[in-house]
Amino acid sequence: MKSLACGALVHGLALKHGADGCMYVDNALMDMYATCCVSMDDACMVFRDIHEKNAVTWTTLITWVHA
């Protein structure tokens, strides 16, 4: 998902429909914000909100911080 506007829309829908607590959705959102190179602040905001971080969560964060 390279379009930030589309990604922000998906993020809003995830929040509206309660899917933001889903590990897969959260990891995808974090990756989307980091990939769009807007700001790591947005990716970190999603990261902080993830209650159960897994290997994918940590790998995504480390990959984009290191890049």
mmJSON file of the N, C-alpha and C atoms, coordinates in Angstrom:
{"data_MODEL":{"atom_site":{
"group_PDB":["ATOM","ATOM","ATOM","ATOM","ATOM","ATOM","ATOM","ATOM","ATOM","ATOM","ATOM","ATOM","ATOM","ATOM","ATOM","ATOM","ATOM","ATOM","ATOM","ATOM","ATOM","ATOM","ATOM","ATOM","ATOM","ATOM","ATOM","ATOM","ATOM","ATOM","ATOM","ATOM","ATOM","ATOM","ATOM","ATOM","ATOM","ATOM","ATOM","ATOM","ATOM","ATOM","ATOM","ATOM","ATOM","ATOM","ATOM","ATOM","ATOM","ATOM","ATOM","ATOM","ATOM","ATOM","ATOM","ATOM","ATOM","ATOM","ATOM","ATOM","ATOM","ATOM","ATOM","ATOM","ATOM","ATOM","ATOM","ATOM","ATOM","ATOM","ATOM","ATOM","ATOM","ATOM","ATOM","ATOM","ATOM","ATOM","ATOM","ATOM","ATOM","ATOM","ATOM","ATOM","ATOM","ATOM","ATOM","ATOM","ATOM","ATOM","ATOM","ATOM","ATOM","ATOM","ATOM","ATOM","ATOM","ATOM","ATOM","ATOM","ATOM","ATOM","ATOM","ATOM","ATOM","ATOM","ATOM","ATOM","ATOM","ATOM","ATOM","ATOM","ATOM","ATOM","ATOM","ATOM","ATOM","ATOM","ATOM","ATOM","ATOM","ATOM","ATOM","ATOM","ATOM","ATOM","ATOM","ATOM","ATOM","ATOM","ATOM","ATOM","ATOM","ATOM","ATOM","ATOM","ATOM","ATOM","ATOM","ATOM","ATOM","ATOM","ATOM","ATOM","ATOM","ATOM","ATOM","ATOM","ATOM","ATOM","ATOM","ATOM","ATOM","ATOM","ATOM","ATOM","ATOM","ATOM","ATOM","ATOM","ATOM","ATOM","ATOM","ATOM","ATOM","ATOM","ATOM","ATOM","ATOM","ATOM","ATOM","ATOM","ATOM","ATOM","ATOM","ATOM","ATOM","ATOM","ATOM","ATOM","ATOM","ATOM","ATOM","ATOM","ATOM","ATOM","ATOM","ATOM","ATOM","ATOM","ATOM","ATOM","ATOM","ATOM","ATOM","ATOM","ATOM","ATOM","ATOM","ATOM","ATOM"],
"id":[1,2,3,4,5,6,7,8,9,10,11,12,13,14,15,16,17,18,19,20,21,22,23,24,25,26,27,28,29,30,31,32,33,34,35,36,37,38,39,40,41,42,43,44,45,46,47,48,49,50,51,52,53,54,55,56,57,58,59,60,61,62,63,64,65,66,67,68,69,70,71,72,73,74,75,76,77,78,79,80,81,82,83,84,85,86,87,88,89,90,91,92,93,94,95,96,97,98,99,100,101,102,103,104,105,106,107,108,109,110,111,112,113,114,115,116,117,118,119,120,121,122,123,124,125,126,127,128,129,130,131,132,133,134,135,136,137,138,139,140,141,142,143,144,145,146,147,148,149,150,151,152,153,154,155,156,157,158,159,160,161,162,163,164,165,166,167,168,169,170,171,172,173,174,175,176,177,178,179,180,181,182,183,184,185,186,187,188,189,190,191,192,193,194,195,196,197,198,199,200,201],
"type_symbol":["N","C","C","N","C","C","N","C","C","N","C","C","N","C","C","N","C","C","N","C","C","N","C","C","N","C","C","N","C","C","N","C","C","N","C","C","N","C","C","N","C","C","N","C","C","N","C","C","N","C","C","N","C","C","N","C","C","N","C","C","N","C","C","N","C","C","N","C","C","N","C","C","N","C","C","N","C","C","N","C","C","N","C","C","N","C","C","N","C","C","N","C","C","N","C","C","N","C","C","N","C","C","N","C","C","N","C","C","N","C","C","N","C","C","N","C","C","N","C","C","N","C","C","N","C","C","N","C","C","N","C","C","N","C","C","N","C","C","N","C","C","N","C","C","N","C","C","N","C","C","N","C","C","N","C","C","N","C","C","N","C","C","N","C","C","N","C","C","N","C","C","N","C","C","N","C","C","N","C","C","N","C","C","N","C","C","N","C","C","N","C","C","N","C","C","N","C","C","N","C","C"],
"label_atom_id":["N","CA","C","N","CA","C","N","CA","C","N","CA","C","N","CA","C","N","CA","C","N","CA","C","N","CA","C","N","CA","C","N","CA","C","N","CA","C","N","CA","C","N","CA","C","N","CA","C","N","CA","C","N","CA","C","N","CA","C","N","CA","C","N","CA","C","N","CA","C","N","CA","C","N","CA","C","N","CA","C","N","CA","C","N","CA","C","N","CA","C","N","CA","C","N","CA","C","N","CA","C","N","CA","C","N","CA","C","N","CA","C","N","CA","C","N","CA","C","N","CA","C","N","CA","C","N","CA","C","N","CA","C","N","CA","C","N","CA","C","N","CA","C","N","CA","C","N","CA","C","N","CA","C","N","CA","C","N","CA","C","N","CA","C","N","CA","C","N","CA","C","N","CA","C","N","CA","C","N","CA","C","N","CA","C","N","CA","C","N","CA","C","N","CA","C","N","CA","C","N","CA","C","N","CA","C","N","CA","C","N","CA","C","N","CA","C","N","CA","C","N","CA","C","N","CA","C","N","CA","C","N","CA","C"],
"label_alt_id":[null,null,null,null,null,null,null,null,null,null,null,null,null,null,null,null,null,null,null,null,null,null,null,null,null,null,null,null,null,null,null,null,null,null,null,null,null,null,null,null,null,null,null,null,null,null,null,null,null,null,null,null,null,null,null,null,null,null,null,null,null,null,null,null,null,null,null,null,null,null,null,null,null,null,null,null,null,null,null,null,null,null,null,null,null,null,null,null,null,null,null,null,null,null,null,null,null,null,null,null,null,null,null,null,null,null,null,null,null,null,null,null,null,null,null,null,null,null,null,null,null,null,null,null,null,null,null,null,null,null,null,null,null,null,null,null,null,null,null,null,null,null,null,null,null,null,null,null,null,null,null,null,null,null,null,null,null,null,null,null,null,null,null,null,null,null,null,null,null,null,null,null,null,null,null,null,null,null,null,null,null,null,null,null,null,null,null,null,null,null,null,null,null,null,null,null,null,null,null,null,null],
"label_comp_id":["MET","MET","MET","LYS","LYS","LYS","SER","SER","SER","LEU","LEU","LEU","ALA","ALA","ALA","CYS","CYS","CYS","GLY","GLY","GLY","ALA","ALA","ALA","LEU","LEU","LEU","VAL","VAL","VAL","HIS","HIS","HIS","GLY","GLY","GLY","LEU","LEU","LEU","ALA","ALA","ALA","LEU","LEU","LEU","LYS","LYS","LYS","HIS","HIS","HIS","GLY","GLY","GLY","ALA","ALA","ALA","ASP","ASP","ASP","GLY","GLY","GLY","CYS","CYS","CYS","MET","MET","MET","TYR","TYR","TYR","VAL","VAL","VAL","ASP","ASP","ASP","ASN","ASN","ASN","ALA","ALA","ALA","LEU","LEU","LEU","MET","MET","MET","ASP","ASP","ASP","MET","MET","MET","TYR","TYR","TYR","ALA","ALA","ALA","THR","THR","THR","CYS","CYS","CYS","CYS","CYS","CYS","VAL","VAL","VAL","SER","SER","SER","MET","MET","MET","ASP","ASP","ASP","ASP","ASP","ASP","ALA","ALA","ALA","CYS","CYS","CYS","MET","MET","MET","VAL","VAL","VAL","PHE","PHE","PHE","ARG","ARG","ARG","ASP","ASP","ASP","ILE","ILE","ILE","HIS","HIS","HIS","GLU","GLU","GLU","LYS","LYS","LYS","ASN","ASN","ASN","ALA","ALA","ALA","VAL","VAL","VAL","THR","THR","THR","TRP","TRP","TRP","THR","THR","THR","THR","THR","THR","LEU","LEU","LEU","ILE","ILE","ILE","THR","THR","THR","TRP","TRP","TRP","VAL","VAL","VAL","HIS","HIS","HIS","ALA","ALA","ALA"],
"label_asym_id":["A","A","A","A","A","A","A","A","A","A","A","A","A","A","A","A","A","A","A","A","A","A","A","A","A","A","A","A","A","A","A","A","A","A","A","A","A","A","A","A","A","A","A","A","A","A","A","A","A","A","A","A","A","A","A","A","A","A","A","A","A","A","A","A","A","A","A","A","A","A","A","A","A","A","A","A","A","A","A","A","A","A","A","A","A","A","A","A","A","A","A","A","A","A","A","A","A","A","A","A","A","A","A","A","A","A","A","A","A","A","A","A","A","A","A","A","A","A","A","A","A","A","A","A","A","A","A","A","A","A","A","A","A","A","A","A","A","A","A","A","A","A","A","A","A","A","A","A","A","A","A","A","A","A","A","A","A","A","A","A","A","A","A","A","A","A","A","A","A","A","A","A","A","A","A","A","A","A","A","A","A","A","A","A","A","A","A","A","A","A","A","A","A","A","A","A","A","A","A","A","A"],
"label_entity_id":["1","1","1","1","1","1","1","1","1","1","1","1","1","1","1","1","1","1","1","1","1","1","1","1","1","1","1","1","1","1","1","1","1","1","1","1","1","1","1","1","1","1","1","1","1","1","1","1","1","1","1","1","1","1","1","1","1","1","1","1","1","1","1","1","1","1","1","1","1","1","1","1","1","1","1","1","1","1","1","1","1","1","1","1","1","1","1","1","1","1","1","1","1","1","1","1","1","1","1","1","1","1","1","1","1","1","1","1","1","1","1","1","1","1","1","1","1","1","1","1","1","1","1","1","1","1","1","1","1","1","1","1","1","1","1","1","1","1","1","1","1","1","1","1","1","1","1","1","1","1","1","1","1","1","1","1","1","1","1","1","1","1","1","1","1","1","1","1","1","1","1","1","1","1","1","1","1","1","1","1","1","1","1","1","1","1","1","1","1","1","1","1","1","1","1","1","1","1","1","1","1"],
"label_seq_id":[1,1,1,2,2,2,3,3,3,4,4,4,5,5,5,6,6,6,7,7,7,8,8,8,9,9,9,10,10,10,11,11,11,12,12,12,13,13,13,14,14,14,15,15,15,16,16,16,17,17,17,18,18,18,19,19,19,20,20,20,21,21,21,22,22,22,23,23,23,24,24,24,25,25,25,26,26,26,27,27,27,28,28,28,29,29,29,30,30,30,31,31,31,32,32,32,33,33,33,34,34,34,35,35,35,36,36,36,37,37,37,38,38,38,39,39,39,40,40,40,41,41,41,42,42,42,43,43,43,44,44,44,45,45,45,46,46,46,47,47,47,48,48,48,49,49,49,50,50,50,51,51,51,52,52,52,53,53,53,54,54,54,55,55,55,56,56,56,57,57,57,58,58,58,59,59,59,60,60,60,61,61,61,62,62,62,63,63,63,64,64,64,65,65,65,66,66,66,67,67,67],
"pdbx_PDB_ins_code":[null,null,null,null,null,null,null,null,null,null,null,null,null,null,null,null,null,null,null,null,null,null,null,null,null,null,null,null,null,null,null,null,null,null,null,null,null,null,null,null,null,null,null,null,null,null,null,null,null,null,null,null,null,null,null,null,null,null,null,null,null,null,null,null,null,null,null,null,null,null,null,null,null,null,null,null,null,null,null,null,null,null,null,null,null,null,null,null,null,null,null,null,null,null,null,null,null,null,null,null,null,null,null,null,null,null,null,null,null,null,null,null,null,null,null,null,null,null,null,null,null,null,null,null,null,null,null,null,null,null,null,null,null,null,null,null,null,null,null,null,null,null,null,null,null,null,null,null,null,null,null,null,null,null,null,null,null,null,null,null,null,null,null,null,null,null,null,null,null,null,null,null,null,null,null,null,null,null,null,null,null,null,null,null,null,null,null,null,null,null,null,null,null,null,null,null,null,null,null,null,null],
"Cartn_x":[0.854,0.0,0.902,1.174,2.109,1.441,0.156,-0.539,-0.868,-0.297,-0.539,-2.002,-2.63,-4.042,-4.903,-4.638,-5.377,-5.083,-3.827,-3.44,-4.085,-4.144,-4.783,-6.276,-6.885,-8.294,-8.499,-7.636,-7.714,-7.505,-6.565,-6.322,-7.571,-8.191,-9.422,-10.533,-10.67,-11.689,-11.378,-10.1,-9.707,-10.077,-9.825,-10.185,-11.699,-12.417,-13.875,-14.533,-13.982,-14.607,-13.935,-13.035,-12.427,-11.38,-10.874,-9.867,-8.455,-8.323,-6.991,-6.295,-7.018,-6.407,-5.937,-6.181,-5.775,-4.281,-3.541,-2.097,-1.723,-2.443,-2.122,-2.374,-3.467,-3.796,-2.778,-2.47,-1.509,-0.133,0.337,1.642,1.631,0.546,0.44,0.401,-0.304,-0.366,1.004,1.704,3.03,3.959,3.907,4.731,4.346,3.055,2.587,3.115,3.022,3.509,5.018,5.74,7.196,7.585,6.887,7.191,6.903,5.862,5.506,6.502,7.41,8.475,7.932,6.753,6.18,6.9,6.848,7.458,7.456,8.56,8.602,7.703,7.33,6.442,5.117,4.567,3.3,3.462,4.552,4.808,5.015,5.735,5.976,4.694,3.798,2.514,1.736,1.702,1.018,1.728,3.068,3.848,3.507,3.454,3.149,1.756,0.832,-0.54,-0.741,0.253,0.135,0.394,-0.61,-0.502,0.324,0.17,0.909,1.849,3.073,4.054,4.642,4.777,5.353,6.626,7.189,8.43,8.257,7.101,6.851,6.836,6.218,6.153,7.552,8.365,9.719,10.587,10.466,11.255,10.904,9.629,9.202,9.811,9.737,10.285,11.793,12.496,13.956,14.375,13.674,14.002,13.893,12.831,12.62,13.438,13.761,14.623,16.047,16.441,17.797,17.994,16.935,17.054,17.457],
"Cartn_y":[-1.168,0.0,1.234,1.75,2.869,4.229,4.296,5.569,5.871,6.953,7.318,7.655,8.339,8.698,7.448,6.47,5.208,4.485,4.49,3.847,4.501,5.831,6.545,6.226,6.063,5.683,4.294,3.361,2.008,2.047,2.869,3.003,3.53,4.535,5.078,4.046,3.26,2.197,1.127,0.807,-0.179,0.318,1.595,2.172,2.18,2.575,2.679,1.332,0.283,-1.035,-1.94,-1.387,-2.15,-3.162,-3.044,-3.994,-3.564,-2.406,-1.907,-2.751,-3.6,-4.483,-5.792,-5.981,-7.207,-7.126,-8.138,-8.159,-7.958,-8.594,-8.5,-7.091,-6.494,-5.132,-4.148,-4.278,-3.371,-3.451,-4.668,-4.825,-4.237,-4.442,-3.897,-2.367,-1.796,-0.334,0.248,-0.384,0.093,0.033,-1.057,-1.207,-0.17,0.076,1.044,2.442,2.868,4.201,4.305,3.262,3.28,3.266,2.471,2.351,3.643,4.338,5.587,6.701,6.459,7.41,8.777,8.787,10.055,10.497,9.636,9.937,8.68,8.416,7.27,7.523,8.778,9.083,8.344,8.302,7.604,6.103,5.543,4.114,3.807,4.665,4.456,4.604,5.487,5.641,4.33,3.714,2.428,1.389,1.388,0.429,0.532,1.75,1.947,1.442,1.51,1.081,-0.427,-1.146,-2.601,-3.212,-3.903,-4.47,-5.745,-6.592,-7.851,-7.819,-7.4,-7.318,-8.703,-9.056,-10.347,-10.124,-11.212,-11.112,-10.228,-10.29,-9.459,-7.984,-7.676,-6.293,-5.735,-6.476,-6.021,-5.959,-6.939,-6.956,-5.769,-5.45,-4.298,-3.018,-2.835,-1.629,-1.541,-2.616,-2.615,-2.381,-3.004,-2.847,-1.396,-0.722,0.648,1.664,1.375,2.29,2.2,0.986,0.756,1.299,1.38,1.774,3.21],
"Cartn_z":[0.0,0.0,0.0,-1.168,-1.292,-1.133,-1.269,-1.17,0.285,0.786,2.178,2.425,1.481,1.659,1.775,0.939,0.989,2.302,2.707,3.962,5.169,5.159,6.261,6.312,5.146,5.086,5.687,5.327,5.887,7.399,7.863,9.298,10.003,9.419,9.991,10.052,8.992,8.983,10.025,10.185,11.198,12.591,12.849,14.146,14.341,13.293,13.369,13.636,13.028,13.138,14.167,14.959,16.043,15.615,14.391,13.916,14.281,14.932,15.258,16.313,17.017,18.001,17.4,16.122,15.428,15.101,15.504,15.309,13.839,12.929,11.505,10.974,11.391,10.957,11.521,12.796,13.43,12.772,12.514,11.866,10.459,9.726,8.371,8.397,9.366,9.476,9.795,10.728,11.09,9.878,9.135,7.939,6.88,6.73,5.742,6.061,7.315,7.673,7.494,7.861,7.703,6.226,5.411,3.985,3.236,3.623,2.935,3.243,4.163,4.506,4.907,5.463,5.905,7.163,8.122,9.397,10.232,10.869,11.768,12.976,13.208,14.329,14.192,12.973,12.758,12.97,12.444,12.631,14.11,14.806,16.242,17.051,16.614,17.295,17.235,16.052,15.911,16.764,16.742,17.528,19.015,19.52,20.951,21.315,20.37,20.64,20.542,20.027,19.91,21.283,21.811,23.157,23.181,22.171,22.116,20.919,21.172,20.096,19.841,18.547,18.194,17.378,16.847,16.076,14.844,14.207,13.021,13.41,14.524,15.006,15.226,15.964,16.266,15.013,14.135,12.902,12.017,11.917,11.12,11.672,12.972,13.584,13.372,13.65,13.514,12.067,11.135,9.717,9.283,9.673,9.204,9.982,11.237,11.986,11.443,11.082,10.578,9.162,8.389,6.967,6.776],
"occupancy":[1.0,1.0,1.0,1.0,1.0,1.0,1.0,1.0,1.0,1.0,1.0,1.0,1.0,1.0,1.0,1.0,1.0,1.0,1.0,1.0,1.0,1.0,1.0,1.0,1.0,1.0,1.0,1.0,1.0,1.0,1.0,1.0,1.0,1.0,1.0,1.0,1.0,1.0,1.0,1.0,1.0,1.0,1.0,1.0,1.0,1.0,1.0,1.0,1.0,1.0,1.0,1.0,1.0,1.0,1.0,1.0,1.0,1.0,1.0,1.0,1.0,1.0,1.0,1.0,1.0,1.0,1.0,1.0,1.0,1.0,1.0,1.0,1.0,1.0,1.0,1.0,1.0,1.0,1.0,1.0,1.0,1.0,1.0,1.0,1.0,1.0,1.0,1.0,1.0,1.0,1.0,1.0,1.0,1.0,1.0,1.0,1.0,1.0,1.0,1.0,1.0,1.0,1.0,1.0,1.0,1.0,1.0,1.0,1.0,1.0,1.0,1.0,1.0,1.0,1.0,1.0,1.0,1.0,1.0,1.0,1.0,1.0,1.0,1.0,1.0,1.0,1.0,1.0,1.0,1.0,1.0,1.0,1.0,1.0,1.0,1.0,1.0,1.0,1.0,1.0,1.0,1.0,1.0,1.0,1.0,1.0,1.0,1.0,1.0,1.0,1.0,1.0,1.0,1.0,1.0,1.0,1.0,1.0,1.0,1.0,1.0,1.0,1.0,1.0,1.0,1.0,1.0,1.0,1.0,1.0,1.0,1.0,1.0,1.0,1.0,1.0,1.0,1.0,1.0,1.0,1.0,1.0,1.0,1.0,1.0,1.0,1.0,1.0,1.0,1.0,1.0,1.0,1.0,1.0,1.0,1.0,1.0,1.0,1.0,1.0,1.0],
"B_iso_or_equiv":[0.0,0.0,0.0,0.0,0.0,0.0,0.0,0.0,0.0,0.0,0.0,0.0,0.0,0.0,0.0,0.0,0.0,0.0,0.0,0.0,0.0,0.0,0.0,0.0,0.0,0.0,0.0,0.0,0.0,0.0,0.0,0.0,0.0,0.0,0.0,0.0,0.0,0.0,0.0,0.0,0.0,0.0,0.0,0.0,0.0,0.0,0.0,0.0,0.0,0.0,0.0,0.0,0.0,0.0,0.0,0.0,0.0,0.0,0.0,0.0,0.0,0.0,0.0,0.0,0.0,0.0,0.0,0.0,0.0,0.0,0.0,0.0,0.0,0.0,0.0,0.0,0.0,0.0,0.0,0.0,0.0,0.0,0.0,0.0,0.0,0.0,0.0,0.0,0.0,0.0,0.0,0.0,0.0,0.0,0.0,0.0,0.0,0.0,0.0,0.0,0.0,0.0,0.0,0.0,0.0,0.0,0.0,0.0,0.0,0.0,0.0,0.0,0.0,0.0,0.0,0.0,0.0,0.0,0.0,0.0,0.0,0.0,0.0,0.0,0.0,0.0,0.0,0.0,0.0,0.0,0.0,0.0,0.0,0.0,0.0,0.0,0.0,0.0,0.0,0.0,0.0,0.0,0.0,0.0,0.0,0.0,0.0,0.0,0.0,0.0,0.0,0.0,0.0,0.0,0.0,0.0,0.0,0.0,0.0,0.0,0.0,0.0,0.0,0.0,0.0,0.0,0.0,0.0,0.0,0.0,0.0,0.0,0.0,0.0,0.0,0.0,0.0,0.0,0.0,0.0,0.0,0.0,0.0,0.0,0.0,0.0,0.0,0.0,0.0,0.0,0.0,0.0,0.0,0.0,0.0,0.0,0.0,0.0,0.0,0.0,0.0],
"pdbx_formal_charge":[null,null,null,null,null,null,null,null,null,null,null,null,null,null,null,null,null,null,null,null,null,null,null,null,null,null,null,null,null,null,null,null,null,null,null,null,null,null,null,null,null,null,null,null,null,null,null,null,null,null,null,null,null,null,null,null,null,null,null,null,null,null,null,null,null,null,null,null,null,null,null,null,null,null,null,null,null,null,null,null,null,null,null,null,null,null,null,null,null,null,null,null,null,null,null,null,null,null,null,null,null,null,null,null,null,null,null,null,null,null,null,null,null,null,null,null,null,null,null,null,null,null,null,null,null,null,null,null,null,null,null,null,null,null,null,null,null,null,null,null,null,null,null,null,null,null,null,null,null,null,null,null,null,null,null,null,null,null,null,null,null,null,null,null,null,null,null,null,null,null,null,null,null,null,null,null,null,null,null,null,null,null,null,null,null,null,null,null,null,null,null,null,null,null,null,null,null,null,null,null,null],
"auth_seq_id":[1,1,1,2,2,2,3,3,3,4,4,4,5,5,5,6,6,6,7,7,7,8,8,8,9,9,9,10,10,10,11,11,11,12,12,12,13,13,13,14,14,14,15,15,15,16,16,16,17,17,17,18,18,18,19,19,19,20,20,20,21,21,21,22,22,22,23,23,23,24,24,24,25,25,25,26,26,26,27,27,27,28,28,28,29,29,29,30,30,30,31,31,31,32,32,32,33,33,33,34,34,34,35,35,35,36,36,36,37,37,37,38,38,38,39,39,39,40,40,40,41,41,41,42,42,42,43,43,43,44,44,44,45,45,45,46,46,46,47,47,47,48,48,48,49,49,49,50,50,50,51,51,51,52,52,52,53,53,53,54,54,54,55,55,55,56,56,56,57,57,57,58,58,58,59,59,59,60,60,60,61,61,61,62,62,62,63,63,63,64,64,64,65,65,65,66,66,66,67,67,67],
"auth_comp_id":["MET","MET","MET","LYS","LYS","LYS","SER","SER","SER","LEU","LEU","LEU","ALA","ALA","ALA","CYS","CYS","CYS","GLY","GLY","GLY","ALA","ALA","ALA","LEU","LEU","LEU","VAL","VAL","VAL","HIS","HIS","HIS","GLY","GLY","GLY","LEU","LEU","LEU","ALA","ALA","ALA","LEU","LEU","LEU","LYS","LYS","LYS","HIS","HIS","HIS","GLY","GLY","GLY","ALA","ALA","ALA","ASP","ASP","ASP","GLY","GLY","GLY","CYS","CYS","CYS","MET","MET","MET","TYR","TYR","TYR","VAL","VAL","VAL","ASP","ASP","ASP","ASN","ASN","ASN","ALA","ALA","ALA","LEU","LEU","LEU","MET","MET","MET","ASP","ASP","ASP","MET","MET","MET","TYR","TYR","TYR","ALA","ALA","ALA","THR","THR","THR","CYS","CYS","CYS","CYS","CYS","CYS","VAL","VAL","VAL","SER","SER","SER","MET","MET","MET","ASP","ASP","ASP","ASP","ASP","ASP","ALA","ALA","ALA","CYS","CYS","CYS","MET","MET","MET","VAL","VAL","VAL","PHE","PHE","PHE","ARG","ARG","ARG","ASP","ASP","ASP","ILE","ILE","ILE","HIS","HIS","HIS","GLU","GLU","GLU","LYS","LYS","LYS","ASN","ASN","ASN","ALA","ALA","ALA","VAL","VAL","VAL","THR","THR","THR","TRP","TRP","TRP","THR","THR","THR","THR","THR","THR","LEU","LEU","LEU","ILE","ILE","ILE","THR","THR","THR","TRP","TRP","TRP","VAL","VAL","VAL","HIS","HIS","HIS","ALA","ALA","ALA"],
"auth_asym_id":["A","A","A","A","A","A","A","A","A","A","A","A","A","A","A","A","A","A","A","A","A","A","A","A","A","A","A","A","A","A","A","A","A","A","A","A","A","A","A","A","A","A","A","A","A","A","A","A","A","A","A","A","A","A","A","A","A","A","A","A","A","A","A","A","A","A","A","A","A","A","A","A","A","A","A","A","A","A","A","A","A","A","A","A","A","A","A","A","A","A","A","A","A","A","A","A","A","A","A","A","A","A","A","A","A","A","A","A","A","A","A","A","A","A","A","A","A","A","A","A","A","A","A","A","A","A","A","A","A","A","A","A","A","A","A","A","A","A","A","A","A","A","A","A","A","A","A","A","A","A","A","A","A","A","A","A","A","A","A","A","A","A","A","A","A","A","A","A","A","A","A","A","A","A","A","A","A","A","A","A","A","A","A","A","A","A","A","A","A","A","A","A","A","A","A","A","A","A","A","A","A"],
"auth_atom_id":["N","CA","C","N","CA","C","N","CA","C","N","CA","C","N","CA","C","N","CA","C","N","CA","C","N","CA","C","N","CA","C","N","CA","C","N","CA","C","N","CA","C","N","CA","C","N","CA","C","N","CA","C","N","CA","C","N","CA","C","N","CA","C","N","CA","C","N","CA","C","N","CA","C","N","CA","C","N","CA","C","N","CA","C","N","CA","C","N","CA","C","N","CA","C","N","CA","C","N","CA","C","N","CA","C","N","CA","C","N","CA","C","N","CA","C","N","CA","C","N","CA","C","N","CA","C","N","CA","C","N","CA","C","N","CA","C","N","CA","C","N","CA","C","N","CA","C","N","CA","C","N","CA","C","N","CA","C","N","CA","C","N","CA","C","N","CA","C","N","CA","C","N","CA","C","N","CA","C","N","CA","C","N","CA","C","N","CA","C","N","CA","C","N","CA","C","N","CA","C","N","CA","C","N","CA","C","N","CA","C","N","CA","C","N","CA","C","N","CA","C","N","CA","C","N","CA","C","N","CA","C","N","CA","C"],
"pdbx_PDB_model_num":[1,1,1,1,1,1,1,1,1,1,1,1,1,1,1,1,1,1,1,1,1,1,1,1,1,1,1,1,1,1,1,1,1,1,1,1,1,1,1,1,1,1,1,1,1,1,1,1,1,1,1,1,1,1,1,1,1,1,1,1,1,1,1,1,1,1,1,1,1,1,1,1,1,1,1,1,1,1,1,1,1,1,1,1,1,1,1,1,1,1,1,1,1,1,1,1,1,1,1,1,1,1,1,1,1,1,1,1,1,1,1,1,1,1,1,1,1,1,1,1,1,1,1,1,1,1,1,1,1,1,1,1,1,1,1,1,1,1,1,1,1,1,1,1,1,1,1,1,1,1,1,1,1,1,1,1,1,1,1,1,1,1,1,1,1,1,1,1,1,1,1,1,1,1,1,1,1,1,1,1,1,1,1,1,1,1,1,1,1,1,1,1,1,1,1,1,1,1,1,1,1]
}}}
